[in-house]
Coordinates of C-alpha atoms and ligand atoms in Angstrom, one line a residue:
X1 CA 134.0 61.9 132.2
X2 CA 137.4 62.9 130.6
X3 CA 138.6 66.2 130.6
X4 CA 137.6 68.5 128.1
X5 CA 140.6 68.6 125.5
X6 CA 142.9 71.8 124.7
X7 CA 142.0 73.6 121.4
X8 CA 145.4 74.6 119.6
X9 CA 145.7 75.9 116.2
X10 CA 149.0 76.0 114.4
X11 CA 149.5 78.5 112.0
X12 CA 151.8 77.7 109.1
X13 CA 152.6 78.9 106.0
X14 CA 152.9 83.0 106.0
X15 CA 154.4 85.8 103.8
X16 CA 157.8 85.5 104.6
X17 CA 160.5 83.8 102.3
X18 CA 160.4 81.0 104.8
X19 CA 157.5 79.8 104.0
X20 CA 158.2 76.4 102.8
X21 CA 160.4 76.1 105.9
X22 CA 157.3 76.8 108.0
X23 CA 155.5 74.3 106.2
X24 CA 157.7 71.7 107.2
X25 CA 157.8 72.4 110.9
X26 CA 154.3 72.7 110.9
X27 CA 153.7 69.3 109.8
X28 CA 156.5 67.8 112.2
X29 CA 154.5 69.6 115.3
X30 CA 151.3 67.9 114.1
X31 CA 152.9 64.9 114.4
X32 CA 153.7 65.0 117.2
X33 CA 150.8 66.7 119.1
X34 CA 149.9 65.1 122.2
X35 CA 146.2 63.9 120.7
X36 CA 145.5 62.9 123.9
X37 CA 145.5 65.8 125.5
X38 CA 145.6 68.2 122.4
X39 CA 143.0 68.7 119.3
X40 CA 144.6 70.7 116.5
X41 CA 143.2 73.2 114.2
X42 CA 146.0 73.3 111.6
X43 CA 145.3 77.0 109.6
X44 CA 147.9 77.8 106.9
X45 CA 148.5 81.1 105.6
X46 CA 149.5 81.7 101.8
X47 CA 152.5 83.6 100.6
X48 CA 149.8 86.2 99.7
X49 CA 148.6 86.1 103.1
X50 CA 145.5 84.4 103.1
X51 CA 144.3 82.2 105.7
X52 CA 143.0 78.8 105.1
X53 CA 141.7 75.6 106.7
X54 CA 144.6 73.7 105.7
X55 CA 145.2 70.1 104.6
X56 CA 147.0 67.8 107.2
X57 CA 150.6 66.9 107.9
X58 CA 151.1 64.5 105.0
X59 CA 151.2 67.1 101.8
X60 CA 153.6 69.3 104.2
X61 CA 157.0 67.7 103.8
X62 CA 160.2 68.3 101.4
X63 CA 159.3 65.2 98.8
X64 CA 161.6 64.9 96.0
X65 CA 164.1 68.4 96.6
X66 CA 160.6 70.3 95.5
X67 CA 159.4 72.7 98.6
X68 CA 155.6 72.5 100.1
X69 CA 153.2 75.2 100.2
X70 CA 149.9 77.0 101.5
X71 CA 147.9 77.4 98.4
X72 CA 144.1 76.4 98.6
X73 CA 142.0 75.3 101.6
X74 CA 138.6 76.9 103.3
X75 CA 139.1 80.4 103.3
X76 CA 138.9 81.8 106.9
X77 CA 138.5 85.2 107.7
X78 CA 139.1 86.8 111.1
X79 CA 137.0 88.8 112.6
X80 CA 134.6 89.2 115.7
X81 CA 134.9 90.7 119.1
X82 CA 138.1 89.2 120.0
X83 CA 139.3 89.9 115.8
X84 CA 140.7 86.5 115.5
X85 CA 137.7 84.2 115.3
X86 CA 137.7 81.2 112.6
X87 CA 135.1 81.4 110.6
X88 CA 134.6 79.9 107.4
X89 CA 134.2 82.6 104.7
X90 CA 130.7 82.4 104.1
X91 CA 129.6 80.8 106.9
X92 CA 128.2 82.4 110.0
X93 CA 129.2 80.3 112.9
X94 CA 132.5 80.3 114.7
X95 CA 134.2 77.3 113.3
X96 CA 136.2 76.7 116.0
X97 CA 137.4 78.2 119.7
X98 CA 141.0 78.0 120.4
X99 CA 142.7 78.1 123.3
X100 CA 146.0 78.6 122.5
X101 CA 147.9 79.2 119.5
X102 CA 151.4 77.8 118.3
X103 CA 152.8 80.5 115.4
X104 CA 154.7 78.0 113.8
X105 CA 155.9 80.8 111.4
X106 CA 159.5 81.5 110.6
X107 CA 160.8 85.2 109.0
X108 CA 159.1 88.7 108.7
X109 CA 155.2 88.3 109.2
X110 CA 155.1 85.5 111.6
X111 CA 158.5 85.4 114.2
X112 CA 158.6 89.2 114.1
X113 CA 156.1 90.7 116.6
X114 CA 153.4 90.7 114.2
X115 CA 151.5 87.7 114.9
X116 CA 152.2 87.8 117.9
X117 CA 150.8 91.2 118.7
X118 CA 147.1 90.0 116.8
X119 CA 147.3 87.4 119.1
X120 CA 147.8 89.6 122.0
X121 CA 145.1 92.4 120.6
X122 CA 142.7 88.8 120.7
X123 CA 143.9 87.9 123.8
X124 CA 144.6 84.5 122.8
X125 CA 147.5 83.0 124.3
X126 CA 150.2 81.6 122.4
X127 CA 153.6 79.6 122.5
X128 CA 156.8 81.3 122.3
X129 CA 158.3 84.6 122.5
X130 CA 155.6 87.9 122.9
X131 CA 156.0 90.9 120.4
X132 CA 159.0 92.8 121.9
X133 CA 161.7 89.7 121.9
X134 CA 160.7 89.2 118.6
X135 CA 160.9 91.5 116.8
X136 CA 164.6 92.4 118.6
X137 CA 165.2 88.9 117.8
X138 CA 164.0 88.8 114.1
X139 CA 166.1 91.8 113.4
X140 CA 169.8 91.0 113.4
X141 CA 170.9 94.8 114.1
X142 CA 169.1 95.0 117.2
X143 CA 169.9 91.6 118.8
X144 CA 173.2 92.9 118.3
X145 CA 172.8 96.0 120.2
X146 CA 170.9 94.5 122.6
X147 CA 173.2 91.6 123.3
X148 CA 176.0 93.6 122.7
X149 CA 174.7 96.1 125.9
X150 CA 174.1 93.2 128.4
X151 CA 177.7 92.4 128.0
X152 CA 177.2 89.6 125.5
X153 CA 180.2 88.9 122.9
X154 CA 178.8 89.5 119.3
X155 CA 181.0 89.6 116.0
X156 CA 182.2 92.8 114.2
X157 CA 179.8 94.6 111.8
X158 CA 177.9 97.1 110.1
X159 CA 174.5 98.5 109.5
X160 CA 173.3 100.1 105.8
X161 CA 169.9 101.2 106.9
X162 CA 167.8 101.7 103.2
X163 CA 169.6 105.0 102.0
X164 CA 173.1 103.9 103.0
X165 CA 174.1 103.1 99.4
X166 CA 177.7 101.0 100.2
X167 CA 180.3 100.5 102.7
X168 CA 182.9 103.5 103.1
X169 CA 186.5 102.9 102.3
X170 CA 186.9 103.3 106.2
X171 CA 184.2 100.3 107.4
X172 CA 185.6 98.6 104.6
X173 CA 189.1 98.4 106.4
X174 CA 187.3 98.1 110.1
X175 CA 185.7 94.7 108.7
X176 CA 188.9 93.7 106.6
X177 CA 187.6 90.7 103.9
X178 CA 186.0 87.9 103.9
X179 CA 182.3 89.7 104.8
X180 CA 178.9 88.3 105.1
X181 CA 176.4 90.4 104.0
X182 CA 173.0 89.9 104.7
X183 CA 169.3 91.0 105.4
X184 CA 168.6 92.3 108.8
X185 CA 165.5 90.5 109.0
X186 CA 165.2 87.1 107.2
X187 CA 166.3 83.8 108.0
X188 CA 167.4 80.1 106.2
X189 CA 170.4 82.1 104.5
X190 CA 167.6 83.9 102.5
X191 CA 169.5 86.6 100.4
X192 CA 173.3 86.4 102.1
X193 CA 176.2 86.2 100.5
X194 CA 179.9 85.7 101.4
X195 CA 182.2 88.4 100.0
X196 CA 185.4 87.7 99.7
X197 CA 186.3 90.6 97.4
X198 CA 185.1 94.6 97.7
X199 CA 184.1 94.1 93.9
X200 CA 181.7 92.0 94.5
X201 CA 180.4 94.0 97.7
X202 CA 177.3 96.3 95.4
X203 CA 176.1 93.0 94.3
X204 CA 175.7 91.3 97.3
X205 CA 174.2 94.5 98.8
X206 CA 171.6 94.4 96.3
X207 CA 171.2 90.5 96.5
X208 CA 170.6 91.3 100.5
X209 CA 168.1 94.1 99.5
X210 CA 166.0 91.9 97.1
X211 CA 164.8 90.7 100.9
X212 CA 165.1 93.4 103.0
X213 CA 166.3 97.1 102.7
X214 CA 168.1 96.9 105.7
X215 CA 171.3 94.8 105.2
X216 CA 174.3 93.7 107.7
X217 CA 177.8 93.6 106.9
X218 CA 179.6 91.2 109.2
X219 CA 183.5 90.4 109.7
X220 CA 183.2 86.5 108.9
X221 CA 184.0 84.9 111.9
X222 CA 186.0 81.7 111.2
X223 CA 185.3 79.0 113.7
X224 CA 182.5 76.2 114.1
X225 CA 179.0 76.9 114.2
X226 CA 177.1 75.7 117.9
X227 CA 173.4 75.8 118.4
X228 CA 172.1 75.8 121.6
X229 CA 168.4 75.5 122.5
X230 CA 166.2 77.0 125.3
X231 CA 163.0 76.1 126.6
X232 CA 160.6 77.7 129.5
X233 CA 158.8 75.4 131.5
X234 CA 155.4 76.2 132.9
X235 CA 156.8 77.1 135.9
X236 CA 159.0 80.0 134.6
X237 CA 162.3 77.7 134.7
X238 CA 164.4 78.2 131.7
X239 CA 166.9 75.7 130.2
X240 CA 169.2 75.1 127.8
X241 CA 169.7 71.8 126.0
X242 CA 173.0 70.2 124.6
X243 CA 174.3 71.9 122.2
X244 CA 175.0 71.1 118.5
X245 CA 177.9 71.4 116.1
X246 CA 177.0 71.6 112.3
X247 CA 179.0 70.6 109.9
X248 CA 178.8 70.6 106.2
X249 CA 180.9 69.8 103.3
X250 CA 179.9 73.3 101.9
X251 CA 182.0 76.5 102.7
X252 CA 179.1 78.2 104.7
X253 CA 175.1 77.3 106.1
X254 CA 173.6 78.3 102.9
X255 CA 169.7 77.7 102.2
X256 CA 171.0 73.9 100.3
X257 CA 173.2 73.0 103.6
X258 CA 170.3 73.8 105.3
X259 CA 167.8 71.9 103.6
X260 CA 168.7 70.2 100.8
X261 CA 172.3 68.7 101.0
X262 CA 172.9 65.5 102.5
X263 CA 175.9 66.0 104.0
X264 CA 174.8 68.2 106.9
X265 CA 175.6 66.8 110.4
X266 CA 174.9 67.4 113.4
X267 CA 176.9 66.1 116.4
X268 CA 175.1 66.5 119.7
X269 CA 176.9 66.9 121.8
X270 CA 178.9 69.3 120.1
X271 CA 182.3 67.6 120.5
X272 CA 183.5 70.7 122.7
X273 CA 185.8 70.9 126.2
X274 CA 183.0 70.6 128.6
X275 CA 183.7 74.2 129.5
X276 CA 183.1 75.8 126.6
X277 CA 179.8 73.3 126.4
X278 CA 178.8 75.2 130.0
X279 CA 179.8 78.2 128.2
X280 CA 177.7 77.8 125.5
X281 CA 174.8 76.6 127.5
X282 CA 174.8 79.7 130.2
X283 CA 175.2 82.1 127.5
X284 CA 172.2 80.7 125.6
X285 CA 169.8 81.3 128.7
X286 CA 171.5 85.0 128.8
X287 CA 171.1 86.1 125.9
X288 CA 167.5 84.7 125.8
X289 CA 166.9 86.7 128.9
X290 CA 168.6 89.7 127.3
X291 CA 165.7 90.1 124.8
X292 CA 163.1 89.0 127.1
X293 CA 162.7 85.7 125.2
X294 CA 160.0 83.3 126.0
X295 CA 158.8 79.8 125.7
X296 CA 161.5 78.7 123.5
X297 CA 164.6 79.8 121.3
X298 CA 167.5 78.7 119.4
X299 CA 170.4 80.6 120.0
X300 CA 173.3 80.4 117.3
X301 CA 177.2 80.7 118.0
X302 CA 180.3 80.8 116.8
X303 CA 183.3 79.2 118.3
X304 CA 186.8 80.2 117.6
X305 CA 189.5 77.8 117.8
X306 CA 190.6 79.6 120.6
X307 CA 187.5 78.9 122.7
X308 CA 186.0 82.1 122.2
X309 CA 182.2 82.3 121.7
X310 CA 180.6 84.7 119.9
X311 CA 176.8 85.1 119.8
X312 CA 175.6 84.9 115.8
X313 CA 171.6 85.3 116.4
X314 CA 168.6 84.2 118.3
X315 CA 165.2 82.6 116.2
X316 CA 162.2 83.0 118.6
X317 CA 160.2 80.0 116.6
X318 CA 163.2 78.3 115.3
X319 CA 163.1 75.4 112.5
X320 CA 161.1 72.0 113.8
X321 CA 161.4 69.6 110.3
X322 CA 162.7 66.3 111.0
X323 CA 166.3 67.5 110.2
X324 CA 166.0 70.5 112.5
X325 CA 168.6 71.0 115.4
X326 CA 166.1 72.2 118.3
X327 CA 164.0 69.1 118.4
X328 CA 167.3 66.7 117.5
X329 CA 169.2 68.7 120.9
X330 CA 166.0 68.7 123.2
X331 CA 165.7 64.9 122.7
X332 CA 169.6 64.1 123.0
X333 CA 169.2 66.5 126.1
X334 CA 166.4 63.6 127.6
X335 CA 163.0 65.7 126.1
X336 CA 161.8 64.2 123.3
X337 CA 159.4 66.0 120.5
X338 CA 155.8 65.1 122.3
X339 CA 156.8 66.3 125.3
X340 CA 158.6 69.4 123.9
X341 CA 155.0 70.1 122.1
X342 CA 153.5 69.6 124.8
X343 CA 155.6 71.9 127.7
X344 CA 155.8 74.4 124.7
X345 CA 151.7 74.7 125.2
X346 CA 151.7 74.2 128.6
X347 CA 154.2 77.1 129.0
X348 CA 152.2 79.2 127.0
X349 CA 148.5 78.1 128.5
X350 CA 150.6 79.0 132.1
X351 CA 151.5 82.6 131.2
X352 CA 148.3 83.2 129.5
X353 CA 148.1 86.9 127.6
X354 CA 148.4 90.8 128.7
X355 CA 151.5 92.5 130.4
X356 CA 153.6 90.0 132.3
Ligands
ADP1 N1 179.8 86.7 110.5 C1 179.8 85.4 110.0 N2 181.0 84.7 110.0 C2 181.0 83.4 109.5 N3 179.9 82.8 108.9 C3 178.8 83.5 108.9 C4 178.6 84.8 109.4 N4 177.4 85.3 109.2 C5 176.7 84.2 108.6 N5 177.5 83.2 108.4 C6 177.1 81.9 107.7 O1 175.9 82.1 107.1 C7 174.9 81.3 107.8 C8 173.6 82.0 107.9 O2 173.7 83.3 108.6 P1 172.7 83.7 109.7 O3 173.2 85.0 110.3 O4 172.7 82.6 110.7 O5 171.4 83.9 109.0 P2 170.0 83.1 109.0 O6 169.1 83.9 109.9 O7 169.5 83.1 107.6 O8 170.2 81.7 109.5 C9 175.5 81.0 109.1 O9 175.0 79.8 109.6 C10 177.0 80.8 108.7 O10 177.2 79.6 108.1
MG2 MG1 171.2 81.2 111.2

């Protein structure tokens, strides 16, 4: 007889502004789930924050420059002794036991702690980082600090927490123009904004705050943008992959570079002096130690014509579409996207749930 296969649900979709994003990812993991070895519950999550049984990959890409989204499917409700239990609204059986979970969810409500502290309330395991690395790692501020503390090189910036109203005339000249400003806690380029002005500074606050109250101000850093990507294996290892330039024709990685705009590369290997590649590399797996990252990462860089690195942010569950740099480096690196799937769940299925 064959072994019993592994139940793993991925849950797509969410509140967050990344939704479409997660969407996407989603629906390139289901792809390329082992099904050997594997059988997948795929459970999306509307922006309202409904979960549902969710269609399969097919409805789940970018078609046409229009986005993809959770709206209907089965409604599930969670609830029982362990509080997340599938059930079918309704219905009165468990639809389905899982064994492991993969939050494929990107932004607030999803890569921020909150999932993954149901998950941990259900003990359920589940891939990726637990609820401490991140939320540090969802909120740009704190990465910062944290990084910042371990001895890890991070830009200039600063913080307007939700009754800080504008810069002073004093941070103003610490920073010195251009500025990004930006949401503490989203991601895709959701609500940022390059200033290159002070009168246009109130605006882009505001723009920022339309996402999140808390917004960054951050000396723009001019240099290319490296990404470098970490993975846990079950054994506890932890590696980083080649790293990757990208390079646009636009003046910054806004939501269209990201997504939309065909003339995003990616050069893997970054075209870099192999030492500043090493660099890159060891201070990828340092800073993902520095929040207590695990199961995977993408850590994000600047580099300075000069060969300095700076650190721009970690994302705990970063993008996995097909034009996504983490599954693009991992397979240039010699691991391609079944068998990242697959270590991902493995990893997680080895730590299991509970203080570690
Ligand atoms: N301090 C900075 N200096 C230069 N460019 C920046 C800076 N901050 C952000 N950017 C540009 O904005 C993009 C998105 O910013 P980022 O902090 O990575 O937010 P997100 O979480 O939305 O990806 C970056 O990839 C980069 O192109
Ligand atoms: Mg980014």
């Amino acid at each position: 007889m064959s072994e019993p296969k592994i139940r793993v649900a991925v849950v797509f979709g969410g509140r967050s502004t990344e939704h479409a994003i997660s969407c996407v990812s989603a629906a390139s993991v289901l792809a390329n789930v082992d099904t050997e070895r594997f059988d997948v519950l795929p459970v999306g999550i509307t922006p309202e924050g409904a979960w549902v049984l969710a269609p399969g990959a097919s409805t789940l890409a970018i078609e046409g420059g229009a986005l993809p989204s959770v709206t209907a499917g089965t409604e599930v409700v969670l609830s029982g002794p362990r509080f997340v239990e599938l059930r079918e609204a309704g219905a009165s059986g468990v639809l389905d036991d899982v064994d492991v979970v993969i939050p494929m969810l990107h932004g607030a409500y999803g890569e921020d702690g909150t999932i993954q502290g149901l998950l941990e309330m259900s003990g359920i395991p589940y891939v990726g980082s637990g609820v401490l690395a991140s939320a540090v790692s969802m909120d740009k501020a704190f990465t910062k600090r944290i990084l910042a503390a371990e001895g890890l090189p991070v830009g200039e910036y600063e913080l307007l927490t939700r009754n800080d109203r504008t810069l002073s005339q004093e941070q103003r000249d610490r920073l010195g123009l251009p500025v990004f400003v930006k949401p503490c806690r989203a991601g895709s380029s959701h609500g940022i904004s390059k200033v290159t002005d002070w009168a246009e500074l109130d605006d882009a606050i505001a723009f920022a705050r339309s996402v999140d109250p808390k917004v960054l101000v951050e000396a723009a850093v001019a240099g290319r943008e490296v990404e470098c990507g970490v993975l846990e294996f079950p054994d506890g290892r932890v590696e980083a992959s080649l790293p990757a330039e990208v390079q646009t024709d636009s003046d910054w990685y806004d939501f269209e570079a990201k997504y939309l705009d065909e003339s995003l590369e990616l050069h893997i290997p970054a075209k870099l002096d192999d030492a500043v590649l090493e660099k890159v590399r060891a201070l990828a797996v340092h800073a993902f130690k520095a929040v207590d990252g695990e199961g995977l990462a993408r850590v994000d860089f600047f580099v300075t014509d000069d060969g300095d690195v700076l650190v721009n942010e970690l994302n705990t569950m970063p993008g996995c579409t097909p034009s996504s740099a983490y599954p693009k480096m991992w397979a240039v690196t010699g691991i391609d996207f079944k068998t990242l799937v697959s270590t991902l769940i493995d990893t997680a299925l080895a730590r299991g749930s509970g203080l570690r």
